Amino acid sequence: MQVIAIDGPSGSGKSTVARAVAGQLGLSYLDTGAMYRSVAFAVLRRGLDPEDVEAVAKVARDVEISQGDDAVTVDGVDATVEIRGPAVTSAVSAVAANPEVRAELRSRQREWVRAHDGGVIEGRDIGTVVCPDADLKVYLTANLDVRAGRRHKEIEDLDYDRVAADLASRDTRDSSRDHSPLVMADDAVLIDTTDHSIDEVVAEVLRHL
Ligand code: DC
């Protein structure tokens, strides 16, 4: 069983790199951010307050999330586009700070690793909490301008300044929360993707492996 953990802030290139590494090695790929986004989607769909700790924890335990190659289904509804939209993006940090949500998703993520006999798994706390025994831990980073530029390209209908401000405040919330904050594992390999192409970063990850 081979487990590769890829963590880092928004826009650092995690998803693109993790998918490519998984493809090259013939391993399965799990986007754990999409799981937190799916819980936030289910919370909003039920008309609940993302800050309501008890109600949100119950949603996390009950919700059915299914990730295919390109699609995400939440309770049988296609949520692929909406989980990346502004409403879910502003609700997701509160949902991800909820310790009971984290406990539920952590156990689903570990179950996924067992069921797939390893894989490439990306998020914020994979190397530190979810898979502390991963064979390789990578921490990707990039400067804020570059990360905001990448996100801005994905969501063209929001202006750059707004995207950069949202991203900075989400990173601050993700890094300063009490439960499983975004931090680099002591034994992770740090790769700054600011001035590197996807292919270069993928090659570097494979070299470390
Ligand atoms: O990677 P992303 O932007 O799709 O992540 C969405 C949110 O979920 C983000 O605010 C951080 C949070 N998250 C987390 O707390 N732990 C993870 N393992 C993955 C994502």
Coordinates of N, CA and C and ligand atoms in Angstrom, one line a residue:
M1 N 0.8 -1.2 0.0 CA 0.0 0.0 0.0 C 0.9 1.3 0.0
Q2 N 0.6 2.2 -0.9 CA 1.4 3.4 -1.0 C 0.4 4.6 -0.8
V3 N 0.8 5.5 0.2 CA 0.0 6.6 0.5 C 0.8 7.9 0.3
I4 N 0.3 8.8 -0.5 CA 1.0 10.1 -0.7 C 0.1 11.2 -0.2
A5 N 0.5 12.0 0.8 CA -0.3 13.1 1.3 C 0.2 14.4 0.8
I6 N -0.7 15.2 0.2 CA -0.4 16.5 -0.3 C -1.2 17.6 0.4
D7 N -0.5 18.5 1.1 CA -1.2 19.5 1.8 C -0.7 20.9 1.4
G8 N -1.5 21.9 1.7 CA -1.1 23.3 1.4 C -2.3 24.2 1.3
P9 N -2.0 25.5 1.2 CA -3.1 26.5 1.2 C -3.8 26.5 -0.2
S10 N -4.9 27.2 -0.3 CA -5.7 27.3 -1.5 C -4.8 27.9 -2.6
G11 N -5.0 27.3 -3.8 CA -4.3 27.8 -5.0 C -2.8 27.4 -5.0
S12 N -2.4 26.5 -4.2 CA -0.9 26.2 -4.2 C -0.7 25.1 -5.3
G13 N -1.8 24.6 -5.9 CA -1.6 23.6 -7.0 C -1.9 22.2 -6.5
K14 N -2.4 22.0 -5.3 CA -2.6 20.7 -4.8 C -3.4 19.7 -5.7
S15 N -4.5 20.2 -6.1 CA -5.4 19.3 -6.9 C -4.8 18.9 -8.2
T16 N -4.3 19.9 -8.9 CA -3.7 19.6 -10.2 C -2.5 18.6 -10.1
V17 N -1.6 18.9 -9.1 CA -0.4 18.0 -8.9 C -0.9 16.7 -8.4
A18 N -1.8 16.6 -7.4 CA -2.2 15.3 -6.8 C -2.8 14.4 -7.9
R19 N -3.7 15.0 -8.8 CA -4.3 14.2 -9.9 C -3.2 13.7 -10.8
A20 N -2.2 14.5 -11.1 CA -1.2 14.1 -12.1 C -0.3 13.0 -11.5
V21 N 0.0 13.2 -10.2 CA 0.9 12.2 -9.6 C 0.1 10.8 -9.5
A22 N -1.2 10.9 -9.1 CA -2.0 9.7 -9.1 C -2.1 9.0 -10.4
G23 N -2.2 9.8 -11.5 CA -2.3 9.3 -12.8 C -1.0 8.6 -13.2
Q24 N 0.1 9.2 -12.9 CA 1.4 8.6 -13.3 C 1.7 7.3 -12.6
L25 N 1.2 7.3 -11.3 CA 1.5 6.1 -10.5 C 0.4 5.0 -10.6
G26 N -0.7 5.4 -11.2 CA -1.8 4.4 -11.3 C -2.5 4.3 -9.9
L27 N -2.5 5.4 -9.1 CA -3.1 5.3 -7.8 C -4.4 6.1 -7.8
S28 N -5.3 5.8 -6.9 CA -6.6 6.6 -6.8 C -6.3 7.9 -6.2
Y29 N -7.2 8.9 -6.3 CA -7.0 10.3 -5.9 C -8.2 10.7 -5.1
L30 N -8.0 11.3 -3.9 CA -9.1 11.9 -3.1 C -8.8 13.4 -2.8
D31 N -9.8 14.2 -3.1 CA -9.8 15.6 -2.8 C -10.7 15.8 -1.6
T32 N -10.0 16.0 -0.4 CA -10.7 16.1 0.8 C -11.4 17.5 1.0
G33 N -10.8 18.5 0.3 CA -11.5 19.8 0.3 C -12.9 19.7 -0.3
A34 N -13.1 18.9 -1.3 CA -14.4 18.7 -1.9 C -15.4 18.0 -0.9
M35 N -14.8 17.3 0.1 CA -15.7 16.7 1.1 C -16.2 17.7 2.0
Y36 N -15.3 18.6 2.5 CA -15.7 19.7 3.4 C -16.7 20.6 2.6
R37 N -16.4 20.9 1.3 CA -17.3 21.7 0.5 C -18.7 21.0 0.4
S38 N -18.7 19.7 0.2 CA -20.0 19.0 0.1 C -20.8 19.1 1.4
V39 N -20.2 19.0 2.5 CA -20.9 19.2 3.8 C -21.5 20.6 3.8
A40 N -20.7 21.6 3.4 CA -21.2 23.0 3.4 C -22.4 23.1 2.5
F41 N -22.3 22.5 1.3 CA -23.4 22.5 0.3 C -24.7 21.9 1.0
A42 N -24.5 20.8 1.6 CA -25.7 20.1 2.3 C -26.3 21.0 3.4
V43 N -25.4 21.7 4.1 CA -25.9 22.6 5.2 C -26.7 23.8 4.6
L44 N -26.2 24.4 3.5 CA -26.9 25.5 2.9 C -28.2 25.0 2.2
R45 N -28.2 23.8 1.6 CA -29.4 23.3 1.0 C -30.5 23.0 2.0
R46 N -30.1 22.7 3.2 CA -31.1 22.5 4.2 C -31.5 23.8 4.9
G47 N -31.0 24.9 4.5 CA -31.3 26.2 5.1 C -30.7 26.4 6.5
L48 N -29.6 25.7 6.8 CA -29.1 25.8 8.2 C -28.0 26.8 8.2
D49 N -27.6 27.2 9.4 CA -26.5 28.2 9.7 C -25.2 27.4 9.8
P50 N -24.2 27.7 8.9 CA -22.9 27.0 8.9 C -22.2 27.1 10.3
E51 N -22.6 28.1 11.1 CA -22.0 28.3 12.4 C -22.7 27.5 13.5
D52 N -23.8 26.9 13.2 CA -24.6 26.1 14.1 C -23.9 24.7 14.3
V53 N -23.1 24.6 15.4 CA -22.2 23.5 15.5 C -22.9 22.1 15.6
E54 N -24.0 22.1 16.3 CA -24.7 20.8 16.5 C -25.4 20.4 15.2
A55 N -26.1 21.3 14.6 CA -26.8 21.0 13.4 C -25.9 20.6 12.2
V56 N -24.8 21.3 12.1 CA -23.8 21.0 11.1 C -23.1 19.6 11.3
A57 N -22.9 19.3 12.5 CA -22.3 18.0 12.9 C -23.2 16.9 12.4
K58 N -24.5 17.1 12.7 CA -25.5 16.1 12.3 C -25.5 15.9 10.8
V59 N -25.5 17.0 10.1 CA -25.5 16.9 8.6 C -24.2 16.1 8.1
A60 N -23.1 16.4 8.7 CA -21.8 15.7 8.3 C -22.0 14.2 8.5
R61 N -22.6 13.8 9.6 CA -22.8 12.3 9.9 C -23.8 11.7 8.9
D62 N -24.8 12.5 8.5 CA -25.9 11.9 7.6 C -25.6 12.0 6.1
V63 N -24.8 12.9 5.7 CA -24.7 13.3 4.3 C -24.0 12.1 3.5
E64 N -24.5 11.9 2.3 CA -23.9 10.9 1.4 C -23.1 11.7 0.3
I65 N -21.8 11.5 0.3 CA -20.9 12.2 -0.6 C -20.3 11.2 -1.6
S66 N -20.4 11.4 -2.9 CA -19.8 10.5 -3.8 C -18.9 11.3 -4.8
Q67 N -17.6 10.9 -4.9 CA -16.7 11.6 -5.8 C -16.3 10.7 -6.9
G68 N -16.7 11.1 -8.1 CA -16.3 10.4 -9.3 C -15.0 11.1 -9.9
D69 N -14.7 10.7 -11.1 CA -13.5 11.3 -11.8 C -13.6 12.8 -11.8
D70 N -14.8 13.3 -12.3 CA -14.9 14.7 -12.5 C -16.1 15.3 -11.8
A71 N -17.0 14.4 -11.2 CA -18.2 14.9 -10.6 C -18.3 14.6 -9.1
V72 N -19.0 15.5 -8.4 CA -19.3 15.3 -7.0 C -20.8 15.3 -6.8
T73 N -21.3 14.2 -6.1 CA -22.7 14.1 -5.9 C -23.0 14.1 -4.4
V74 N -23.9 14.9 -4.0 CA -24.2 15.1 -2.5 C -25.7 14.7 -2.3
D75 N -25.9 13.7 -1.5 CA -27.3 13.2 -1.4 C -28.0 13.0 -2.7
G76 N -27.3 12.4 -3.6 CA -27.9 12.1 -4.9 C -28.0 13.3 -5.9
V77 N -27.6 14.5 -5.4 CA -27.7 15.7 -6.3 C -26.3 16.1 -6.9
D78 N -26.3 16.4 -8.2 CA -25.0 16.8 -8.7 C -24.6 18.1 -8.2
A79 N -23.5 18.2 -7.4 CA -23.0 19.4 -6.8 C -21.7 19.9 -7.3
T80 N -21.3 19.3 -8.4 CA -19.9 19.6 -9.0 C -19.6 21.1 -9.1
V81 N -20.6 21.8 -9.7 CA -20.3 23.2 -9.9 C -20.5 24.0 -8.7
E82 N -21.6 23.7 -8.0 CA -22.0 24.6 -6.8 C -21.0 24.5 -5.7
I83 N -20.4 23.4 -5.5 CA -19.4 23.3 -4.4 C -18.2 24.3 -4.6
R84 N -18.0 24.7 -5.8 CA -16.9 25.7 -6.1 C -17.4 27.1 -6.1
G85 N -18.7 27.3 -5.9 CA -19.3 28.6 -6.1 C -19.1 29.5 -4.8
P86 N -19.4 30.8 -4.9 CA -19.2 31.7 -3.8 C -19.9 31.4 -2.5
A87 N -21.1 30.9 -2.6 CA -21.9 30.6 -1.3 C -21.2 29.5 -0.5
V88 N -20.9 28.4 -1.2 CA -20.2 27.3 -0.5 C -18.8 27.8 0.0
T89 N -18.1 28.5 -0.9 CA -16.7 28.9 -0.5 C -16.8 29.8 0.7
S90 N -17.8 30.7 0.9 CA -17.8 31.5 2.1 C -18.2 30.7 3.3
A91 N -19.0 29.6 3.1 CA -19.5 28.8 4.3 C -18.5 27.8 4.8
V92 N -17.6 27.4 3.9 CA -16.8 26.1 4.1 C -15.8 26.3 5.3
S93 N -15.2 27.4 5.6 CA -14.3 27.5 6.6 C -14.9 27.2 8.0
A94 N -16.1 27.7 8.2 CA -16.8 27.5 9.5 C -17.1 26.0 9.6
V95 N -17.5 25.4 8.5 CA -17.9 24.0 8.5 C -16.6 23.2 8.9
A96 N -15.5 23.6 8.2 CA -14.2 22.8 8.4 C -13.6 23.1 9.8
A97 N -14.0 24.1 10.5 CA -13.5 24.3 11.9 C -14.3 23.5 12.9
N98 N -15.4 22.9 12.5 CA -16.2 22.2 13.4 C -15.6 20.8 13.8
P99 N -15.2 20.6 15.1 CA -14.5 19.3 15.4 C -15.2 18.1 15.1
E100 N -16.6 18.1 15.2 CA -17.3 16.8 14.9 C -17.4 16.6 13.4
V101 N -17.4 17.6 12.6 CA -17.3 17.4 11.2 C -16.0 16.8 10.8
R102 N -14.9 17.3 11.4 CA -13.6 16.8 11.1 C -13.5 15.4 11.5
A103 N -14.0 15.0 12.7 CA -13.9 13.6 13.1 C -14.6 12.7 12.1
E104 N -15.8 13.1 11.7 CA -16.6 12.3 10.7 C -15.8 12.1 9.4
L105 N -15.3 13.3 8.9 CA -14.7 13.2 7.6 C -13.3 12.5 7.7
R106 N -12.6 12.7 8.8 CA -11.4 12.0 9.0 C -11.6 10.5 8.9
S107 N -12.6 10.0 9.6 CA -12.8 8.5 9.5 C -13.2 8.1 8.1
R108 N -14.0 8.9 7.4 CA -14.4 8.5 6.0 C -13.1 8.5 5.2
Q109 N -12.2 9.4 5.4 CA -11.0 9.5 4.6 C -10.1 8.3 4.8
R110 N -10.0 7.9 6.1 CA -9.1 6.7 6.4 C -9.8 5.5 5.8
E111 N -11.1 5.4 5.9 CA -11.8 4.3 5.3 C -11.5 4.2 3.8
W112 N -11.5 5.4 3.1 CA -11.2 5.5 1.7 C -9.8 4.9 1.4
V113 N -8.9 5.3 2.2 CA -7.5 4.8 2.0 C -7.4 3.3 2.1
R114 N -8.1 2.7 3.1 CA -8.2 1.3 3.3 C -8.8 0.6 2.0
A115 N -10.0 1.2 1.7 CA -10.7 0.6 0.6 C -10.0 0.6 -0.8
H116 N -9.2 1.7 -1.0 CA -8.5 1.8 -2.2 C -7.0 1.3 -2.2
D117 N -6.7 0.7 -1.0 CA -5.3 0.2 -0.8 C -4.3 1.3 -1.1
G118 N -4.5 2.5 -0.5 CA -3.6 3.6 -0.6 C -4.1 4.6 -1.6
G119 N -3.3 5.6 -2.0 CA -3.7 6.6 -3.0 C -3.0 7.9 -2.7
V120 N -3.4 8.9 -3.6 CA -2.9 10.2 -3.4 C -4.1 11.0 -2.8
I121 N -3.8 11.6 -1.6 CA -4.9 12.3 -0.9 C -4.5 13.7 -0.6
E122 N -5.3 14.7 -0.9 CA -4.9 16.1 -0.7 C -5.8 16.8 0.2
G123 N -5.3 17.8 0.9 CA -6.1 18.6 1.8 C -5.3 19.6 2.6
R124 N -5.6 19.7 3.9 CA -4.9 20.6 4.8 C -4.2 19.9 6.0
D125 N -4.8 18.7 6.4 CA -4.3 18.0 7.6 C -4.0 16.5 7.2
I126 N -3.7 16.2 6.0 CA -3.5 14.8 5.6 C -2.2 14.3 6.2
G127 N -1.1 15.0 6.0 CA 0.2 14.5 6.6 C 0.3 14.6 8.1
T128 N -0.4 15.6 8.7 CA -0.3 15.8 10.1 C -1.3 14.9 10.9
V129 N -2.5 14.7 10.4 CA -3.6 14.1 11.2 C -4.2 12.8 10.5
V130 N -4.6 13.0 9.3 CA -5.4 11.9 8.6 C -4.5 10.7 8.4
C131 N -3.3 10.9 7.7 CA -2.4 9.8 7.4 C -1.0 10.1 7.9
P132 N -0.8 10.2 9.2 CA 0.6 10.5 9.7 C 1.7 9.5 9.3
D133 N 1.3 8.3 8.8 CA 2.3 7.4 8.4 C 2.4 7.3 6.9
A134 N 2.0 8.3 6.2 CA 2.1 8.3 4.7 C 3.5 8.1 4.2
D135 N 3.6 7.4 3.1 CA 5.0 7.1 2.6 C 5.7 8.4 2.1
L136 N 4.9 9.4 1.6 CA 5.5 10.6 1.2 C 4.5 11.7 1.6
K137 N 5.1 12.8 2.3 CA 4.2 14.0 2.6 C 4.8 15.2 1.9
V138 N 3.9 15.8 1.2 CA 4.3 17.0 0.4 C 3.6 18.2 0.9
Y139 N 4.2 19.3 1.1 CA 3.6 20.6 1.5 C 3.8 21.5 0.3
L140 N 2.7 21.9 -0.4 CA 2.9 22.8 -1.5 C 2.5 24.2 -1.1
T141 N 3.3 25.2 -1.6 CA 3.0 26.6 -1.3 C 3.2 27.4 -2.5
A142 N 2.8 28.7 -2.5 CA 3.1 29.6 -3.6 C 2.8 31.0 -3.0
N143 N 3.3 32.1 -3.6 CA 3.0 33.4 -3.0 C 1.5 33.7 -3.2
L144 N 1.0 34.6 -2.4 CA -0.4 34.9 -2.5 C -0.9 35.4 -3.8
D145 N -0.1 36.3 -4.5 CA -0.4 36.8 -5.8 C -0.7 35.7 -6.8
V146 N 0.2 34.7 -6.8 CA 0.2 33.6 -7.8 C -1.0 32.8 -7.4
R147 N -1.3 32.5 -6.1 CA -2.4 31.6 -5.7 C -3.7 32.3 -6.1
A148 N -3.8 33.6 -5.8 CA -5.0 34.3 -6.1 C -5.3 34.4 -7.7
G149 N -4.2 34.5 -8.4 CA -4.2 34.6 -9.9 C -4.8 33.2 -10.4
R150 N -4.4 32.1 -9.8 CA -4.8 30.8 -10.3 C -6.3 30.7 -10.0
R151 N -6.7 31.1 -8.8 CA -8.2 31.0 -8.4 C -9.0 31.9 -9.3
H152 N -8.5 33.1 -9.6 CA -9.2 34.1 -10.4 C -9.5 33.5 -11.7
K153 N -8.5 32.8 -12.3 CA -8.7 32.2 -13.6 C -9.8 31.2 -13.6
E154 N -10.0 30.5 -12.5 CA -11.0 29.4 -12.4 C -12.4 30.1 -12.2
I155 N -12.5 31.2 -11.5 CA -13.8 31.9 -11.3 C -13.7 33.3 -11.9
E156 N -13.9 33.4 -13.2 CA -13.7 34.6 -13.9 C -14.7 35.7 -13.5
D157 N -15.9 35.3 -13.0 CA -16.9 36.4 -12.7 C -16.6 37.2 -11.5
L158 N -15.6 36.9 -10.7 CA -15.3 37.7 -9.5 C -14.0 38.5 -9.8
D159 N -13.9 39.7 -9.3 CA -12.7 40.5 -9.6 C -11.5 40.0 -8.8
Y160 N -10.3 40.3 -9.3 CA -9.1 39.7 -8.7 C -9.0 40.1 -7.2
D161 N -9.2 41.4 -6.9 CA -9.0 41.9 -5.5 C -9.9 41.1 -4.5
R162 N -11.1 40.9 -5.0 CA -12.1 40.1 -4.1 C -11.6 38.7 -3.9
V163 N -11.1 38.1 -5.0 CA -10.6 36.7 -4.9 C -9.4 36.6 -4.0
A164 N -8.5 37.6 -4.1 CA -7.3 37.6 -3.3 C -7.6 37.8 -1.8
A165 N -8.6 38.7 -1.5 CA -9.0 39.0 -0.1 C -9.7 37.8 0.5
D166 N -10.6 37.1 -0.3 CA -11.3 36.0 0.2 C -10.3 34.8 0.5
L167 N -9.3 34.6 -0.4 CA -8.4 33.6 -0.2 C -7.5 33.8 1.0
A168 N -7.1 35.1 1.2 CA -6.2 35.4 2.3 C -7.0 35.2 3.6
S169 N -8.3 35.5 3.7 CA -9.0 35.4 4.9 C -9.3 33.9 5.2
R170 N -9.6 33.1 4.1 CA -9.8 31.7 4.4 C -8.5 31.0 4.8
D171 N -7.4 31.4 4.3 CA -6.2 30.7 4.7 C -5.9 31.1 6.2
T172 N -6.2 32.3 6.6 CA -6.0 32.7 8.0 C -6.9 31.8 8.9
R173 N -8.1 31.7 8.5 CA -9.0 30.9 9.3 C -8.6 29.4 9.4
D174 N -8.2 28.9 8.2 CA -7.8 27.5 8.2 C -6.5 27.2 9.0
S175 N -5.6 28.2 9.0 CA -4.3 28.1 9.7 C -4.4 28.3 11.2
S176 N -5.4 29.1 11.6 CA -5.5 29.5 13.0 C -6.6 28.8 13.8
R177 N -7.3 27.9 13.2 CA -8.4 27.2 13.9 C -7.8 26.2 14.9
D178 N -8.6 25.9 16.0 CA -8.1 25.0 17.1 C -7.9 23.6 16.6
H179 N -8.8 23.1 15.7 CA -8.7 21.6 15.4 C -8.1 21.4 14.0
S180 N -7.0 20.6 14.0 CA -6.3 20.3 12.8 C -6.0 21.5 11.9
P181 N -5.4 22.5 12.4 CA -5.1 23.7 11.5 C -4.1 23.3 10.4
L182 N -4.1 24.1 9.3 CA -3.2 23.9 8.2 C -1.8 24.3 8.7
V183 N -1.0 23.2 8.9 CA 0.5 23.4 9.3 C 1.3 22.3 8.5
M184 N 2.5 22.6 8.3 CA 3.3 21.7 7.6 C 3.8 20.6 8.5
A185 N 3.7 19.3 8.1 CA 4.2 18.2 9.0 C 5.7 18.3 9.1
D186 N 6.3 17.9 10.2 CA 7.8 18.0 10.4 C 8.5 17.3 9.3
D187 N 7.9 16.1 8.9 CA 8.6 15.3 7.9 C 8.1 15.5 6.5
A188 N 7.5 16.6 6.2 CA 7.0 16.8 4.8 C 8.1 17.5 4.0
V189 N 8.0 17.3 2.7 CA 8.9 17.9 1.7 C 8.2 19.2 1.3
L190 N 8.9 20.4 1.4 CA 8.3 21.6 1.0 C 8.6 22.0 -0.4
I191 N 7.6 22.2 -1.2 CA 7.8 22.6 -2.6 C 7.1 24.0 -2.9
D192 N 7.8 25.0 -3.2 CA 7.2 26.3 -3.6 C 6.9 26.3 -5.1
T193 N 5.6 26.4 -5.4 CA 5.2 26.2 -6.9 C 5.2 27.6 -7.6
T194 N 5.6 28.7 -6.9 CA 5.4 30.0 -7.5 C 5.9 30.1 -8.9
D195 N 7.2 29.6 -9.1 CA 7.8 29.8 -10.4 C 8.0 28.5 -11.1
H196 N 7.2 27.5 -10.8 CA 7.4 26.2 -11.5 C 6.1 25.8 -12.2
S197 N 6.3 25.1 -13.3 CA 5.2 24.5 -14.1 C 4.7 23.3 -13.3
I198 N 3.5 22.9 -13.7 CA 2.9 21.7 -13.1 C 3.8 20.5 -13.3
D199 N 4.3 20.3 -14.6 CA 5.2 19.2 -14.9 C 6.4 19.2 -14.0
E200 N 7.0 20.4 -13.8 CA 8.2 20.4 -12.9 C 7.9 20.0 -11.5
V201 N 6.7 20.4 -11.0 CA 6.4 20.1 -9.6 C 6.1 18.6 -9.5
V202 N 5.3 18.0 -10.5 CA 5.0 16.6 -10.5 C 6.3 15.8 -10.5
A203 N 7.3 16.2 -11.4 CA 8.6 15.5 -11.5 C 9.3 15.5 -10.1
E204 N 9.2 16.7 -9.5 CA 9.9 16.8 -8.2 C 9.3 15.9 -7.1
V205 N 7.9 15.8 -7.1 CA 7.3 14.9 -6.2 C 7.7 13.5 -6.4
L206 N 7.7 13.1 -7.7 CA 8.1 11.7 -8.0 C 9.5 11.4 -7.7
R207 N 10.4 12.4 -7.8 CA 11.8 12.3 -7.4 C 11.9 11.9 -5.9
H208 N 11.1 12.7 -5.1 CA 11.2 12.4 -3.7 C 10.7 11.0 -3.3
L209 N 9.7 10.5 -4.1 CA 9.2 9.2 -3.8 C 10.2 8.2 -4.0
Ligands
DC1 O1 -9.0 22.8 -0.9 P1 -10.3 23.5 -0.9 O2 -10.2 25.0 -1.1 O3 -11.3 22.9 -1.8 O4 -10.8 23.3 0.6 C1 -12.1 23.8 1.0 C2 -12.0 24.2 2.5 O5 -11.9 23.0 3.3 C3 -10.9 25.1 2.9 O6 -11.4 26.2 3.6 C4 -10.0 24.2 3.9 C5 -10.9 23.1 4.3 N1 -10.2 21.8 4.3 C6 -9.8 21.4 5.6 O7 -10.0 22.0 6.6 N2 -9.1 20.2 5.7 C7 -8.9 19.4 4.6 N3 -8.3 18.2 4.7 C8 -9.3 19.9 3.3 C9 -9.9 21.1 3.2

